[in-house]
mmCIF file of C-alpha atoms in Angstrom:
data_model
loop_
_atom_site.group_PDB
_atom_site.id
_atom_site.type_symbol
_atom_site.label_atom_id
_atom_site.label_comp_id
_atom_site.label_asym_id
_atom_site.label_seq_id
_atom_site.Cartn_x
_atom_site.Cartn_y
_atom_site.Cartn_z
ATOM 1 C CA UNK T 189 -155.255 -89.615 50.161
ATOM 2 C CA UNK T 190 -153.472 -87.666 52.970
ATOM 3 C CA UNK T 191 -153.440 -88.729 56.200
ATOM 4 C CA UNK T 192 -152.237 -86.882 59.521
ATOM 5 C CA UNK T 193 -152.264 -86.520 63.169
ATOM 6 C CA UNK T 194 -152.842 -83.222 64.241
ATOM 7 C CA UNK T 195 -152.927 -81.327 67.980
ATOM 8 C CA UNK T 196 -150.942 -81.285 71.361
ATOM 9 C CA UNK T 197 -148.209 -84.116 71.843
ATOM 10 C CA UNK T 198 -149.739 -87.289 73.050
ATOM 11 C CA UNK T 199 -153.028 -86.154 72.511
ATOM 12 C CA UNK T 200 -152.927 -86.178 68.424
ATOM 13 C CA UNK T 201 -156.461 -86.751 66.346
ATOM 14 C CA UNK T 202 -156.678 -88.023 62.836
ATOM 15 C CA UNK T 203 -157.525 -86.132 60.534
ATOM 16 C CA UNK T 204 -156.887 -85.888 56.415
ATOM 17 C CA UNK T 205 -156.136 -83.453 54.139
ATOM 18 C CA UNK T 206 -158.772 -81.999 51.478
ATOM 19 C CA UNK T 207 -158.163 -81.395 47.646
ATOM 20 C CA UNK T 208 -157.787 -77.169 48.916
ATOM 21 C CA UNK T 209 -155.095 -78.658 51.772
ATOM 22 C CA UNK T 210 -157.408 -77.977 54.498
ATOM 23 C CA UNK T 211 -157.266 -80.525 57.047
ATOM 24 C CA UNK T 212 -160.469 -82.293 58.106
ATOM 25 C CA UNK T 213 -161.225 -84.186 61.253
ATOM 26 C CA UNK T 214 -161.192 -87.974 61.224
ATOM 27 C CA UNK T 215 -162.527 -88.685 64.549
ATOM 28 C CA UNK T 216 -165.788 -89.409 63.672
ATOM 29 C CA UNK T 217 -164.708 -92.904 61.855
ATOM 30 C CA UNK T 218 -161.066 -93.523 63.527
ATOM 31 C CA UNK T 219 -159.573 -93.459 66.288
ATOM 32 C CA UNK T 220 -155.437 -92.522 64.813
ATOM 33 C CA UNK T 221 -153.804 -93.050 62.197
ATOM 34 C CA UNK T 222 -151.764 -96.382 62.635
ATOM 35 C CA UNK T 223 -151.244 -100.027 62.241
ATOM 36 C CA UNK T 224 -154.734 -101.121 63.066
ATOM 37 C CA UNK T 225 -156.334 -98.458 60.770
ATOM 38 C CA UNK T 226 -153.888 -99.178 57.452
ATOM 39 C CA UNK T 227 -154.095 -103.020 57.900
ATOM 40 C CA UNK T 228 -157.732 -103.346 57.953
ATOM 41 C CA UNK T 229 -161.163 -101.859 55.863
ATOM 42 C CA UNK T 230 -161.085 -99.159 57.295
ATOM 43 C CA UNK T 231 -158.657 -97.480 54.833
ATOM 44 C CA UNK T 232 -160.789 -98.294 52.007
ATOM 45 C CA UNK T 233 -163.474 -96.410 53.957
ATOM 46 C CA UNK T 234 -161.571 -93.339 54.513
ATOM 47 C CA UNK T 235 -160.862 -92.963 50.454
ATOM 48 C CA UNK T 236 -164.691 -93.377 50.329
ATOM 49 C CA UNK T 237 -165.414 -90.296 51.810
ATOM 50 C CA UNK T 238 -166.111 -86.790 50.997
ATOM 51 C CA UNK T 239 -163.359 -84.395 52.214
ATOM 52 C CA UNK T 240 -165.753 -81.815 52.014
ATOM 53 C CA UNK T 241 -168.379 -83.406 54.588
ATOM 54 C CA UNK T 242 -165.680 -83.393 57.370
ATOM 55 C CA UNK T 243 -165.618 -81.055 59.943
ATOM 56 C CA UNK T 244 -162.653 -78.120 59.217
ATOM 57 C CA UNK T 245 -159.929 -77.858 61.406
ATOM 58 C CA UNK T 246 -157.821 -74.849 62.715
ATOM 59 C CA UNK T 247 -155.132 -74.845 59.698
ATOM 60 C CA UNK T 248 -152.528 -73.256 62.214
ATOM 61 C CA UNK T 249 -152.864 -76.667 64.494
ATOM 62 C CA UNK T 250 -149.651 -78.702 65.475
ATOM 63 C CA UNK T 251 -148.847 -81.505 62.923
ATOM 64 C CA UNK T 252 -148.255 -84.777 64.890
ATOM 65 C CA UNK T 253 -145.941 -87.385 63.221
ATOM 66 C CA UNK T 254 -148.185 -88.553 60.892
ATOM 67 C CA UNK T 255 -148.552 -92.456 61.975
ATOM 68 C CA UNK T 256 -148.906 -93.679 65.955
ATOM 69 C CA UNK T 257 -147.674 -96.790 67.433
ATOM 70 C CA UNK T 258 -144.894 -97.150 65.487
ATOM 71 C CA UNK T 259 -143.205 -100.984 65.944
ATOM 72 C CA UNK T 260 -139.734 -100.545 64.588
ATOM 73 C CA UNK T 261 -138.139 -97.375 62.875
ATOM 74 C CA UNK T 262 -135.644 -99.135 60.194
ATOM 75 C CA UNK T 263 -133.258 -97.010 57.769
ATOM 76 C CA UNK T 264 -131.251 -97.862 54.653
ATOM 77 C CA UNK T 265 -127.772 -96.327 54.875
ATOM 78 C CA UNK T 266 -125.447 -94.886 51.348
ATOM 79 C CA UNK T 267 -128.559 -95.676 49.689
ATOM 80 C CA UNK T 268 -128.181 -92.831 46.921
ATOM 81 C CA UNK T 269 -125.446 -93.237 44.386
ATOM 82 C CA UNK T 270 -124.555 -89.432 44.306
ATOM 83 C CA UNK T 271 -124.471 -89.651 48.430
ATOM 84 C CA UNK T 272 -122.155 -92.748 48.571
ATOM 85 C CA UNK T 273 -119.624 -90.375 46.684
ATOM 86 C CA UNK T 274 -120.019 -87.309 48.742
ATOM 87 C CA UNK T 275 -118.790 -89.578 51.514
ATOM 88 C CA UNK T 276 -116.086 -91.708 50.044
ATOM 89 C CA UNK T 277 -117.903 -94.794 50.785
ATOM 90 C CA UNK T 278 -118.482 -98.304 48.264
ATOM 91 C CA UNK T 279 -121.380 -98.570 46.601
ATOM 92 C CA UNK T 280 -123.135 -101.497 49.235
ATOM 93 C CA UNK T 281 -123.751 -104.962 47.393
ATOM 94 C CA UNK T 282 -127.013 -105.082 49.452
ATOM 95 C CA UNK T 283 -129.067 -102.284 51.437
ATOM 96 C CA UNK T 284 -127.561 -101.237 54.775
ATOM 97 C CA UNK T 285 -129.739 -101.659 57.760
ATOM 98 C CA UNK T 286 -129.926 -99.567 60.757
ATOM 99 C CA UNK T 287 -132.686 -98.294 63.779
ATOM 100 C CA UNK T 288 -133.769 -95.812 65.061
ATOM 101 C CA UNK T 289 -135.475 -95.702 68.791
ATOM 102 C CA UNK T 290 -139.239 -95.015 68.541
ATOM 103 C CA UNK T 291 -138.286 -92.455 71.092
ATOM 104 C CA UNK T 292 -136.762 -90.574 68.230
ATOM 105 C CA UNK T 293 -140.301 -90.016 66.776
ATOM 106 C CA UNK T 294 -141.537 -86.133 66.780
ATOM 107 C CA UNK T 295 -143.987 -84.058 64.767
ATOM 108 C CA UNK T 296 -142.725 -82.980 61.550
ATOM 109 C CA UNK T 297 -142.810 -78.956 62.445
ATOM 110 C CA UNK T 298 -141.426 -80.039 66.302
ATOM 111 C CA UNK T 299 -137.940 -78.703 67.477
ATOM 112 C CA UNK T 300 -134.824 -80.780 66.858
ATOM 113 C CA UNK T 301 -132.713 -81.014 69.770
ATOM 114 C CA UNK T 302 -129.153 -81.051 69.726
ATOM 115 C CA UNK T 303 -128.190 -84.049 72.389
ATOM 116 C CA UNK T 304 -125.766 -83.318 75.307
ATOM 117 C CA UNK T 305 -122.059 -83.761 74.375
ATOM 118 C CA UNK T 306 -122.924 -83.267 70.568
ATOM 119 C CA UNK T 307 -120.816 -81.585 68.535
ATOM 120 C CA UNK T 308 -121.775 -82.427 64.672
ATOM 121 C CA UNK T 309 -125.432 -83.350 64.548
ATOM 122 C CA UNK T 310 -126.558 -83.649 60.856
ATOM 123 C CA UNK T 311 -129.376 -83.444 58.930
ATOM 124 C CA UNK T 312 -130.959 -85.991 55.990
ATOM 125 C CA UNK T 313 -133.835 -85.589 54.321
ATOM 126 C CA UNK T 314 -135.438 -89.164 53.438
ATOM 127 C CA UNK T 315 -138.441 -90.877 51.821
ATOM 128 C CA UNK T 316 -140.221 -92.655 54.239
ATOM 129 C CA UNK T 317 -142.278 -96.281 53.290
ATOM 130 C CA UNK T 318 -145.223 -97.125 55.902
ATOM 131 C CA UNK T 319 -146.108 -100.537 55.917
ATOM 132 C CA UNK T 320 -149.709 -101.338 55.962
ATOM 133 C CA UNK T 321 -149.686 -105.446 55.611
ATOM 134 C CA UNK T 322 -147.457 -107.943 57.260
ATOM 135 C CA UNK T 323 -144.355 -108.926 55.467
ATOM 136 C CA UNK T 324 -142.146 -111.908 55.922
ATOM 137 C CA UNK T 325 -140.170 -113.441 52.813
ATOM 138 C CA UNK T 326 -142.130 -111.715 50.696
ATOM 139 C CA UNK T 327 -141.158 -110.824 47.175
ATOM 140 C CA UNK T 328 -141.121 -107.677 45.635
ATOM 141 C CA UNK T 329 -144.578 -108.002 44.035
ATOM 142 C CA UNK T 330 -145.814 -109.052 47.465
ATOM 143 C CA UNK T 331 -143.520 -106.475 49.247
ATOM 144 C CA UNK T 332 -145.159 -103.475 46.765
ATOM 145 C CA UNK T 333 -148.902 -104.605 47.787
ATOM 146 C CA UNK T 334 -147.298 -104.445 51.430
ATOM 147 C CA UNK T 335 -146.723 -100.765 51.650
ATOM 148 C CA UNK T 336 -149.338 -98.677 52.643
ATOM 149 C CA UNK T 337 -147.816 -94.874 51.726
ATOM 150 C CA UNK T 338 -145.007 -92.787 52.004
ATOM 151 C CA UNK T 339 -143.868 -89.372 54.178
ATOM 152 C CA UNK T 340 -141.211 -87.167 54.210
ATOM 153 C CA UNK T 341 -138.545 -87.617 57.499
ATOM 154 C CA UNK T 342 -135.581 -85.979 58.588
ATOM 155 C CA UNK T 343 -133.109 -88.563 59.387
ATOM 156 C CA UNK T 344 -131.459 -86.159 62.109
ATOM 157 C CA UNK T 345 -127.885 -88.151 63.021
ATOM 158 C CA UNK T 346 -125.197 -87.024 65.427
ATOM 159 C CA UNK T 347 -121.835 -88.126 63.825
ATOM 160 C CA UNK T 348 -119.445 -88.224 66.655
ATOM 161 C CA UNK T 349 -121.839 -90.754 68.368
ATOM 162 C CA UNK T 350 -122.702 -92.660 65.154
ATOM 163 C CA UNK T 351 -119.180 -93.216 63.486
ATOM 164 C CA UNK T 352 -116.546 -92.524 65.964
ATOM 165 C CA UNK T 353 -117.998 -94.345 69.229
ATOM 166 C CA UNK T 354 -119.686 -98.148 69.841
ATOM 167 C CA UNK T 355 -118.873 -99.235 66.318
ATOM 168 C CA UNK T 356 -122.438 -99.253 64.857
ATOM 169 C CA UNK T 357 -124.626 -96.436 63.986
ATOM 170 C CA UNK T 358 -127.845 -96.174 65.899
ATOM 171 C CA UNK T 359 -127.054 -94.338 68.907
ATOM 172 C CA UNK T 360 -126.207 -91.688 66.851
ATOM 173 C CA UNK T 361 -129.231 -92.071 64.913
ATOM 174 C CA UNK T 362 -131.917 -92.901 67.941
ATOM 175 C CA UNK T 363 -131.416 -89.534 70.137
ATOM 176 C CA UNK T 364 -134.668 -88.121 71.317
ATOM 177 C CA UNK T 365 -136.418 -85.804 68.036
ATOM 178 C CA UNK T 366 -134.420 -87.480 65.530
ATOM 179 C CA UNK T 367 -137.232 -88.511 63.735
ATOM 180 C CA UNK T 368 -139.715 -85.863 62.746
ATOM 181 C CA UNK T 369 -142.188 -87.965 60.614
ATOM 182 C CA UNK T 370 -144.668 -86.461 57.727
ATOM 183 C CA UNK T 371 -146.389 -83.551 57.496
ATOM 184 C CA UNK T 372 -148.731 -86.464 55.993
ATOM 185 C CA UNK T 373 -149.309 -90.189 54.902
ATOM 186 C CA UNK T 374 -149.559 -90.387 51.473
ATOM 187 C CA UNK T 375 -151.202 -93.829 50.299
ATOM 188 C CA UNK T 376 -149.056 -94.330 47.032
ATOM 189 C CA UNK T 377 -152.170 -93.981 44.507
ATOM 190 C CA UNK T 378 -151.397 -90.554 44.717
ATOM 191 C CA UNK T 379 -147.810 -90.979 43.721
ATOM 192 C CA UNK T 380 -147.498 -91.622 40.139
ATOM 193 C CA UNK T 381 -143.344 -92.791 40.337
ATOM 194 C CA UNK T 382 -142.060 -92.986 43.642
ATOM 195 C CA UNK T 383 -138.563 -94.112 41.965
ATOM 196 C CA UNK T 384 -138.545 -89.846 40.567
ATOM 197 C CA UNK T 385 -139.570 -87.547 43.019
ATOM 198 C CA UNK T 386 -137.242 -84.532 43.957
ATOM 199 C CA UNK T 387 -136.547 -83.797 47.522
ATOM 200 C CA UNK T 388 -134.506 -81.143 48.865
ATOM 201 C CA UNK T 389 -133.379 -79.625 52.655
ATOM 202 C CA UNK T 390 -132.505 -75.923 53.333
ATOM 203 C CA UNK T 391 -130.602 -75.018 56.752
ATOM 204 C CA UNK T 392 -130.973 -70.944 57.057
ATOM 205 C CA UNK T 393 -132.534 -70.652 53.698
ATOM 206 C CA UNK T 394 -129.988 -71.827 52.080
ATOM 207 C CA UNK T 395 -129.875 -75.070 49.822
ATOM 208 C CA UNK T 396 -128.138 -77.697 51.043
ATOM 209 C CA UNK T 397 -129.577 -80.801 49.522
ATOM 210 C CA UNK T 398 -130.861 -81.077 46.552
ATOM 211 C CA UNK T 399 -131.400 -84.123 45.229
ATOM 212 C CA UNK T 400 -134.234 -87.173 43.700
ATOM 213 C CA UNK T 401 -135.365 -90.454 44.328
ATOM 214 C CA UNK T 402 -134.463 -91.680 41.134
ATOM 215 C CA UNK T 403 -130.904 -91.815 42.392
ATOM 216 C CA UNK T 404 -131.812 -94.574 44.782
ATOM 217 C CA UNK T 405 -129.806 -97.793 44.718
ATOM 218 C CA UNK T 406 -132.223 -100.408 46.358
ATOM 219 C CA UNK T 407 -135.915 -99.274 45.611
ATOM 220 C CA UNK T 408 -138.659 -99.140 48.202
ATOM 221 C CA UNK T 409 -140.177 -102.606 46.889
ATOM 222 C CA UNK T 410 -136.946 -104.082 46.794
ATOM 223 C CA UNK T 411 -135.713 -102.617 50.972
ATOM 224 C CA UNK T 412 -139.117 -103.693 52.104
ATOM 225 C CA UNK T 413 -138.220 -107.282 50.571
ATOM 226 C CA UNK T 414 -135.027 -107.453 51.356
ATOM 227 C CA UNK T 415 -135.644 -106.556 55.364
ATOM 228 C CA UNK T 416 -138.619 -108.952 54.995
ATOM 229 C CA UNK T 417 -135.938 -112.073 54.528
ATOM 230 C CA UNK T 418 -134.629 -111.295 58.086
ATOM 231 C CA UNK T 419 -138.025 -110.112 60.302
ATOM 232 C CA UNK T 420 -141.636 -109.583 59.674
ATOM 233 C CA UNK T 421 -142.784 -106.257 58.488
ATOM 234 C CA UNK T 422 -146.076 -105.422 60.576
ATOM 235 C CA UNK T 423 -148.163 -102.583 60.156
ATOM 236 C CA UNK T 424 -146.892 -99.494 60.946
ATOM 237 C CA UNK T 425 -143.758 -99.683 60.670
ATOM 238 C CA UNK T 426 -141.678 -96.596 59.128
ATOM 239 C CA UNK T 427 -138.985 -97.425 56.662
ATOM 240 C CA UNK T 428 -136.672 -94.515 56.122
ATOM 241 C CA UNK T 429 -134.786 -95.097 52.695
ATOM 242 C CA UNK T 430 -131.252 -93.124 52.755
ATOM 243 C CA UNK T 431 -130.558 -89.635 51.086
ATOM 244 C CA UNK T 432 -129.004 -87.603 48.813
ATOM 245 C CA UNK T 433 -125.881 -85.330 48.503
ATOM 246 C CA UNK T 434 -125.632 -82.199 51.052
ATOM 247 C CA UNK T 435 -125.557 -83.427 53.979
ATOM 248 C CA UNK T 436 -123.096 -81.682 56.329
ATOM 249 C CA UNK T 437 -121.056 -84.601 56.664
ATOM 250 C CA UNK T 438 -119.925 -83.393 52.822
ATOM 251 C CA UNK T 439 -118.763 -80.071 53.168
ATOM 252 C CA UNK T 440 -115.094 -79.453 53.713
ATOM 253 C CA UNK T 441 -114.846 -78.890 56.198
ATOM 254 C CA UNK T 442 -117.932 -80.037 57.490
ATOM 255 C CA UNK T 443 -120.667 -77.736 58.684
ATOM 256 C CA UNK T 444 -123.142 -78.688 61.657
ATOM 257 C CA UNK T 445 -126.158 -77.588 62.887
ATOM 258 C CA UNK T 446 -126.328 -75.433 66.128
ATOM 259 C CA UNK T 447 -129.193 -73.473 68.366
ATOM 260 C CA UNK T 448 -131.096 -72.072 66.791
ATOM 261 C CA UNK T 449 -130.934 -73.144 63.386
ATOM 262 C CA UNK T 450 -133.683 -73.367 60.861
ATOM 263 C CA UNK T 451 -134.332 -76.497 58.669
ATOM 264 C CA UNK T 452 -137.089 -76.598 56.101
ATOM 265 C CA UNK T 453 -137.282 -80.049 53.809
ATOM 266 C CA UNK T 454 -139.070 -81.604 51.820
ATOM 267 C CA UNK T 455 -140.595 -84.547 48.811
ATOM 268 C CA UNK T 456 -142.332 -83.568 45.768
ATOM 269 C CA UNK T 457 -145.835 -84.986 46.324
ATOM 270 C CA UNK T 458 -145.218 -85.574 50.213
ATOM 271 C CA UNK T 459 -145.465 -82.005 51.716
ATOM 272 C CA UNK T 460 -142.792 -80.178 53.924
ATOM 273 C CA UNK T 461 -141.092 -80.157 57.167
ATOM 274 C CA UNK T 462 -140.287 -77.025 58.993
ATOM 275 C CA UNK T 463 -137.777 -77.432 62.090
ATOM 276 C CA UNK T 464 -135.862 -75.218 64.847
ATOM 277 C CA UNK T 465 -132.741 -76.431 66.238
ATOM 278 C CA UNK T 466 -132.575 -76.033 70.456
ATOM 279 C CA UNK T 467 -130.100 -77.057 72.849
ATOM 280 C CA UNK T 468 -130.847 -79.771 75.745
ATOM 281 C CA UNK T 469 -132.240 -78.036 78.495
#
């Protein structure tokens, strides 16, 4: 099943997508797509339903990010093996943990702006986990039944601010549209091996990452047990697990994006993000 948020910012309905990808209203039975809806029955009564029943919706509509109410944004740093050598870095004995602000959060198709002072923001294409049951110690078998679904994000990072400033990464990570989330939520029985999916990112039609999940150090049951050992997972919160080679970081020299730029990205099974850069106003 598919899940979205679709119409103007701040005023997003639910709504899922049919077997033909058109998108089908979801008011009728929810209210949004978040914690409250993927932690109780009413999940199991959304896969119940006919697609085809639903009222259609305007396929040229604004995507929303594709879960509300989001708790706390985590992300797994140099968590792909082919990554940690485009960069120089180890290989990390254990995932590395950083947030992004909730601020950050912005449709999938939404501009990306470039913050003021910024001279090298980035782009990352990542596979998202969404948690749909609390998590605390849990172990990977319980961490697994935790996870409600997955979606595609742009981990959008501003280098200057995240590795030459405070000495940790998140205010380079947290600026405001940093965090374009979906197009969808995709509940995982649709995905038959999240640990092999190909994902890639193009910036002005041209390749820049290219990469798969299958490269991952820590897996998604594993990061959502191992972040479970230190807080409680509750529902709705995003998990965005590292990515692969390309980012501009890499290049020599490096290469970063600028007004109007064009990203398009994407997850095999997860659907596709479609971004222009803008300056602050």
């Amino acid at each position: 099943m598919k899940l979205l948020r679709y119409g103007k910012k701040n005023h997003e309905k639910p709504g899922m997508l049919d077997c033909d990808g058109n998108i089908r209203d979801l008011s009728k039975f929810v209210d949004d797509i978040d914690g409250d809806l993927l932690s109780g029955d009413k999940l199991q009564m959304l896969m119940d339903l006919d697609p085809s029943t639903l009222p259609l919706v305007d396929q040229k509509v604004r995507y929303g990010a594709c879960v509300n109410n989001v708790g706390k944004f985590l992300c797994i740093g140099l968590n792909y093996a082919d990554h940690v050598a485009e960069t120089g870095a180890e290989v990390p004995e254990e995932p590395v943990v950083f947030s992004k602000f909730t601020s950050a959060i912005s449709g999938p198709n939404d501009d990306v702006m470039i913050p003021k002072g910024s001279e090298k923001t980035d782009w990352e294409v990542e596979l998202g986990i969404i948690i749909g049951k609390a998590a605390a110690y849990a172990d990977e078998t319980v961490a697994e039944e935790a996870i409600a679904g997955y979606c595609v994000i742009n981990d959008i990072s501003e280098r200057q601010f995240q590795l030459e400033r405070s000495g940790q990464w998140d205010l380079g990570k947290g600026c405001d549209t940093f965090g374009p989330l979906g197009p969808w939520l995709v509940t995982k029985e649709e995905i038959s091996d999240v640990g092999n999916l190909s994902m890639w990112l193009d910036v002005n039609g041209i390749r820049r990452q290219a990469g798969n999940t299958k490269t991952m150090l820590f897996k998604p049951a594993y990061i959502v047990s191992f972040l479970s050992q230190f807080m409680s997972l509750q529902p709705g919160d995003v998990i965005s697990t590292g990515t692969p080679p390309g980012v501009g970081l890499g290049f020599n020299p490096p290469i970063y994006l600028k007004a109007n730029d064009t990203m398009t990205l994407g997850i095999e099974g997860l659907g596709e993000q479609h971004q222009t850069v803008i300056a602050t106003p």
